[in-house]
Coordinates of C-alpha atoms in Angstrom, one line a residue:
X1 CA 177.2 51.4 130.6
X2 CA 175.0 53.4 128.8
X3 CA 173.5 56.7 129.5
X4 CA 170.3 55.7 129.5
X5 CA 170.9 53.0 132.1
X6 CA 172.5 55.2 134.2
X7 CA 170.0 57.9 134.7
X8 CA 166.9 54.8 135.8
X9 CA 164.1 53.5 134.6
X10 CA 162.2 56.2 132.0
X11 CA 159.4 58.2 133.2
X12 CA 155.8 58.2 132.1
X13 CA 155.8 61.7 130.6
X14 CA 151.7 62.5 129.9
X15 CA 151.7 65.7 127.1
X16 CA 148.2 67.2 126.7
X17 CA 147.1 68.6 123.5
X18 CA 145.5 71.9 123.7
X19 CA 142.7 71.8 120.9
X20 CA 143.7 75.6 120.0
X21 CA 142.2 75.6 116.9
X22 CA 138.8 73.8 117.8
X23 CA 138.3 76.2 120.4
X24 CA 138.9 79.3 118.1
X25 CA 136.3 77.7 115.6
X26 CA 134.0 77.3 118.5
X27 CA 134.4 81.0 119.5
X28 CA 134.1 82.2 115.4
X29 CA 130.8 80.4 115.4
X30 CA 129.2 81.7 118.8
X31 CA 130.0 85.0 117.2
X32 CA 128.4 84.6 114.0
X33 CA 125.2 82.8 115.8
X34 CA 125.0 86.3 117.9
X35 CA 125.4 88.1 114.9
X36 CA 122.7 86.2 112.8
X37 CA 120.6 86.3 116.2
X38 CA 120.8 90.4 116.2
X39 CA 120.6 90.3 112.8
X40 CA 117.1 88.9 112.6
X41 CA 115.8 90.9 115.5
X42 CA 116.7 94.3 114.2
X43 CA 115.3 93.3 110.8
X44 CA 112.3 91.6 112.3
X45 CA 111.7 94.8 115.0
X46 CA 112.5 97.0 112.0
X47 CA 109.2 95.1 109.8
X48 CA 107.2 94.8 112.5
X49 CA 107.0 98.9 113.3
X50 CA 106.6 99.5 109.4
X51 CA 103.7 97.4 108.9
X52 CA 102.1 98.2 112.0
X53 CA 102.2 102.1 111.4
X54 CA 101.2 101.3 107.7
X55 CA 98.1 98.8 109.6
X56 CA 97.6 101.8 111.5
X57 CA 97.5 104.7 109.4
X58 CA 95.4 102.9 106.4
X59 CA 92.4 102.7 108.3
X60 CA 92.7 106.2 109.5
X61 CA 92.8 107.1 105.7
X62 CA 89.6 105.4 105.1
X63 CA 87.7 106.6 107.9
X64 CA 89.0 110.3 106.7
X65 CA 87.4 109.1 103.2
X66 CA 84.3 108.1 104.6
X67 CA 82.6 111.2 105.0
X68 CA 83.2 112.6 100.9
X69 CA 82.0 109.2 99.9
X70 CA 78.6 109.4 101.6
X71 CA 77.7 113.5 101.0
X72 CA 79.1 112.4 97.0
X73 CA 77.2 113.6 94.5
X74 CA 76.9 111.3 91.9
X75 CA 74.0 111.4 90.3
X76 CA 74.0 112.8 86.8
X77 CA 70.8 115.1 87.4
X78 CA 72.2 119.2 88.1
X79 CA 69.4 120.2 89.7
X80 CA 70.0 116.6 92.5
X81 CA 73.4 118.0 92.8
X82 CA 72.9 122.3 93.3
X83 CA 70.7 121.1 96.2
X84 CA 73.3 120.3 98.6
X85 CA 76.5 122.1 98.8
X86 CA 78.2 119.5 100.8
X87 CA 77.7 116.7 98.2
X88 CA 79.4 118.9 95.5
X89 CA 82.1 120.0 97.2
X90 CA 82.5 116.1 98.2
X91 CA 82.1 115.1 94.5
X92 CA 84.9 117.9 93.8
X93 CA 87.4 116.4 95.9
X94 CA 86.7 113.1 95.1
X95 CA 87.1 114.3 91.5
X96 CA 91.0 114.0 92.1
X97 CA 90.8 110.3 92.8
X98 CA 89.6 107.2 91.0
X99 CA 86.1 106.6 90.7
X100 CA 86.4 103.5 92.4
X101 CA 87.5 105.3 95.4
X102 CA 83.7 106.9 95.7
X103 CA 82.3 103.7 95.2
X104 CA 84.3 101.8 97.9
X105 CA 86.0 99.5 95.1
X106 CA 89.1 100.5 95.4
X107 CA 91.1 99.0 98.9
X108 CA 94.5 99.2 97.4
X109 CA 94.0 102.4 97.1
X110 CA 93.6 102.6 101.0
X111 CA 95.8 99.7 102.3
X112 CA 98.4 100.1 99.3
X113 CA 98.5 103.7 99.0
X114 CA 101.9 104.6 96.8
X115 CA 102.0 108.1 98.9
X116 CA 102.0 105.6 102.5
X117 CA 104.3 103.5 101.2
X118 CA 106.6 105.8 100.1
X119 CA 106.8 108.0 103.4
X120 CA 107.0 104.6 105.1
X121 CA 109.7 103.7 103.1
X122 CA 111.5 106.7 104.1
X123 CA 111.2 106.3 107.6
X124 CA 111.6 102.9 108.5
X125 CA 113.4 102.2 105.7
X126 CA 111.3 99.1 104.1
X127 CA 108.3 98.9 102.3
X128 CA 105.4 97.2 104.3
X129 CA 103.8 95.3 101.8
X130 CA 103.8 91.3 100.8
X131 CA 103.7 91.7 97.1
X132 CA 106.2 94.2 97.1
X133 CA 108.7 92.6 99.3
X134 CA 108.3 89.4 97.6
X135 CA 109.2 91.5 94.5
X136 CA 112.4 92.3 96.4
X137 CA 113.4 89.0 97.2
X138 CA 113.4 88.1 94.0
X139 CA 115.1 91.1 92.5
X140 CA 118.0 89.8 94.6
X141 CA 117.2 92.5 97.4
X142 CA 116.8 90.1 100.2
X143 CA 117.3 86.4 100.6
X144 CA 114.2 84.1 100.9
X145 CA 115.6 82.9 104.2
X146 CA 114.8 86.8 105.1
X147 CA 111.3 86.6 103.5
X148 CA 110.2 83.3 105.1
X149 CA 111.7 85.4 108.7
X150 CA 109.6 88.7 107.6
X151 CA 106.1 87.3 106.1
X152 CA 104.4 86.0 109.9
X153 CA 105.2 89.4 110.8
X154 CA 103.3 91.0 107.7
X155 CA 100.3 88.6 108.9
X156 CA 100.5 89.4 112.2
X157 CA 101.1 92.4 112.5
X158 CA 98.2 94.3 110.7
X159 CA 95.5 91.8 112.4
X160 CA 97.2 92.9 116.1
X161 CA 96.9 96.3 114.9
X162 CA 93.4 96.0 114.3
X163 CA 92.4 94.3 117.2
X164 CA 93.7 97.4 119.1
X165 CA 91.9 100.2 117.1
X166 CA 88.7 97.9 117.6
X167 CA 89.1 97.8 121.0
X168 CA 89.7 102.1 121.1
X169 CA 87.5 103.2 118.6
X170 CA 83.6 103.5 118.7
X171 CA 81.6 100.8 117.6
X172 CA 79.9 102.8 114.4
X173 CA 83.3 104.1 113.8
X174 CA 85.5 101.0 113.6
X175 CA 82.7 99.2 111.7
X176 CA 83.8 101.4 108.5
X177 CA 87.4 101.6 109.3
X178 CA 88.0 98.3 109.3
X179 CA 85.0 97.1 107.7
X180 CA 86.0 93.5 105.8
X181 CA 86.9 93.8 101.8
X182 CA 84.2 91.5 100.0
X183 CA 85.1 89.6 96.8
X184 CA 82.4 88.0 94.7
X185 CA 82.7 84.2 94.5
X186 CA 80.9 83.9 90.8
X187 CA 83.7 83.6 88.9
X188 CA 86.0 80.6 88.2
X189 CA 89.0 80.6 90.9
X190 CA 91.5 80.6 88.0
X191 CA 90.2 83.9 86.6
X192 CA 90.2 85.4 89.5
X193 CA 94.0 84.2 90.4
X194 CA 95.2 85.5 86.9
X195 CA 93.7 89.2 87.4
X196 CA 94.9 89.1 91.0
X197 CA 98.5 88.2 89.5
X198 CA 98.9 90.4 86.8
X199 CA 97.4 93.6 89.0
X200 CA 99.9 93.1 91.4
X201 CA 102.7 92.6 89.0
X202 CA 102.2 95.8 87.3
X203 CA 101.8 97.7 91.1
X204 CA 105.5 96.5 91.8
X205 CA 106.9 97.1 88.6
X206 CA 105.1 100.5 88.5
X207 CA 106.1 101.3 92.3
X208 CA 109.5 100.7 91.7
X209 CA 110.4 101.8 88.1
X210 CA 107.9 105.2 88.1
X211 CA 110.1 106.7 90.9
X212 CA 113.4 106.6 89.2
X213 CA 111.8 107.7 85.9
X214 CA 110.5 110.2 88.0
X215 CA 113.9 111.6 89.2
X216 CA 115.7 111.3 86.4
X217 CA 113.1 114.2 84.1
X218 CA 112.9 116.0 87.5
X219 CA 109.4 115.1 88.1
X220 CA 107.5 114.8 91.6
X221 CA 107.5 111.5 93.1
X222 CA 104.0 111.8 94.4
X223 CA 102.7 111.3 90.9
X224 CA 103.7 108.1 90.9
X225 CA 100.3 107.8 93.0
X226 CA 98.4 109.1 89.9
X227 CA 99.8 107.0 87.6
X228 CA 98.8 104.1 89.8
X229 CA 95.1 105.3 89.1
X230 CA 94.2 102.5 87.3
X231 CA 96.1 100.0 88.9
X232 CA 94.0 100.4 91.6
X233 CA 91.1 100.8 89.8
X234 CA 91.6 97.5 88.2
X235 CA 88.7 95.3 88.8
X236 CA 89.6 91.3 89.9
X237 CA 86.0 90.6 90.7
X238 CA 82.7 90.7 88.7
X239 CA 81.6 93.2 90.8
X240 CA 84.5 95.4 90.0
X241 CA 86.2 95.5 93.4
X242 CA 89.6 95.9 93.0
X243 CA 92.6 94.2 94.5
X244 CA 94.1 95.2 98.4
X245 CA 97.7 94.0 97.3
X246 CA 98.4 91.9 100.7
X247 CA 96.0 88.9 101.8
X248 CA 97.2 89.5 104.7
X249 CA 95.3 92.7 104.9
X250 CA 92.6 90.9 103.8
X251 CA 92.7 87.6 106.7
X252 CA 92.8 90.5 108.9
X253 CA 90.2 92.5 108.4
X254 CA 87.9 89.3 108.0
X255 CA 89.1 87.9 111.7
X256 CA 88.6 91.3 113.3
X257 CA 84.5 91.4 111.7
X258 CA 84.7 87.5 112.5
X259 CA 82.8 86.9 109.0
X260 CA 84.6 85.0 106.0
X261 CA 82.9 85.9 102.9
X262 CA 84.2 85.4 99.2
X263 CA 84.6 81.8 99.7
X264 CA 88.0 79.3 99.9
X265 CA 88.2 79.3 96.4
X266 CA 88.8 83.6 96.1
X267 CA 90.3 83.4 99.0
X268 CA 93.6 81.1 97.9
X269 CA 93.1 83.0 94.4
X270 CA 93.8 86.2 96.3
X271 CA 96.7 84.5 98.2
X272 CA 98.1 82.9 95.2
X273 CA 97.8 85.9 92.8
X274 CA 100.0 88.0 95.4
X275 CA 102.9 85.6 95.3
X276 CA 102.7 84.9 91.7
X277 CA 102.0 88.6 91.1
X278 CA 105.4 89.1 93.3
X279 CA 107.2 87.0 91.7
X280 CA 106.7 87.8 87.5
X281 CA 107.2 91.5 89.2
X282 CA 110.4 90.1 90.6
X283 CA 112.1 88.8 87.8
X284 CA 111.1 91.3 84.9
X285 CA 112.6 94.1 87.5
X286 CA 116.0 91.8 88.1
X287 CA 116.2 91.6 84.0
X288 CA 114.9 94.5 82.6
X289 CA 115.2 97.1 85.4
X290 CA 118.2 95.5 88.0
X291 CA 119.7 97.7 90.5
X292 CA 123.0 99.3 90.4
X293 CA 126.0 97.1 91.1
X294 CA 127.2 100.0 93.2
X295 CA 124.4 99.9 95.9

């Protein structure tokens, strides 16, 4: 007789498989999820504070401004000008800026200020402005997954901002400080798209290369500011208002006045031109300027 026989029928022996390997997977990927989740808050929280200070800070410059702007003296006639002190000495410090700035043509100049953006930068660690991070993305600084994450947060940011310094400051006060940028609607929307795109091209190229130039000769950083003089001053309108360098800055101020002026047409030309602008900065910084490897 066998020894099988002799030991009885066989058993039903169940053996359970213990999915080791699926379950480690499983854990590797709730990991990463909670990484990418913290990930995108601290970069979102992180854009959020920079572009709100910057939101709330720029207006604050320009209601600082006001008061130079309206005692300037710029008429051309001496004896107009000895008769009141306080419009020469505004003309005098005014003298250090662009003439646009006296004429209220110049909103980049407020709103995209290279001196703001810098100290910004510094602080927070990212620099709060659309043009200029689109620059980045494409320089290879960010991913676009990171821009498409970041950009509602540059549009809603600045207009929340707003809202609450309307709500705090006097009415005759916050109708100057965040009085709407006006664009004139005359021109063909492809003329005013191709000055909007090459102004901001040249203000990302400048912003970034200047800097480094800069520190290399041992020169200030802060006159990278005066070397933007004429980017700012840089007319993208018949009228000869210059460019804001974020439509975002622009959708906001024009929701907190509730008005819409410039028309549809400007308005995607201003839009438009930023990427674009963005974008050609982008590229000629990644070819002809690219970071170092070692970064």
């Amino acid at each position: 007789m066998s020894a099988a026989s002799s030991t009885g029928p066989p058993r039903n022996v169940t053996v359970e498989f213990h999915d080791d390997d699926d379950k480690e997977k499983e854990e590797e990927e709730e990991e990463e999820t909670g990484f990418y989740k913290q990930e995108i808050w601290i970069m979102v929280t992180r854009e959020a504070r920079a572009v709100s200070f910057c939101a709330l800070i720029a207006p604050l410059f320009r209601l600082a401004l006001q008061p130079f702007i309206s005692h300037a003296c710029l008429a051309t006639d001496v004896e107009t000008c000895q008769s009141s002190n306080m419009s020469a000495l505004a003309g005098w410090l005014l003298s250090v800026f662009p003439q646009t700035v006296a004429q209220n043509l110049a909103p980049g100049f407020v709103f995209a200020s290279a001196w703001l953006l810098f100290a910004i930068r510094d602080h927070f660690g990212v620099v709060p402005n659309v043009s200029l991070r689109i620059c980045e993305t494409f320089m290879g600084r960010m991913s676009l997954r990171d821009l498409c994450v970041i950009m509602p947060v540059h549009f809603l940011c600045p207009l929340s901002t707003f809202m609450i310094l309307k709500l705090f400051l006097p009415t005759g006060v916050a109708s100057i400080a965040l009085a709407p940028v006006v664009y004139s609607n005359t021109n063909a929307w492809f003329v005013e798209f191709i000055r909007e795109a090459t102004v901001n091209c040249a203000f990302t190229v400048v912003f970034l290369v200047m800097p480094e130039l800069f520190a290399l000769n041992k020169i200030p950083r802060f006159l990278t500011g005066v070397v933007m003089y004429p980017i700012y001053s840089f007319s993208v309108d018949p009228n000869g208002m210059g460019s804001a360098f974020g439509p975002n800055v622009l959708y906001a101020l024009a929701a907190v006045a509730e008005r819409s002026k410039g028309g549809l047409g400007q308005s995607r030309a201003r839009f438009f031109g930023v990427f674009v602008g963005g974008f050609v900065g982008g590229n000629i910084m990644r070819r002809y300027f690219p970071d170092d490897a070692k970064r």
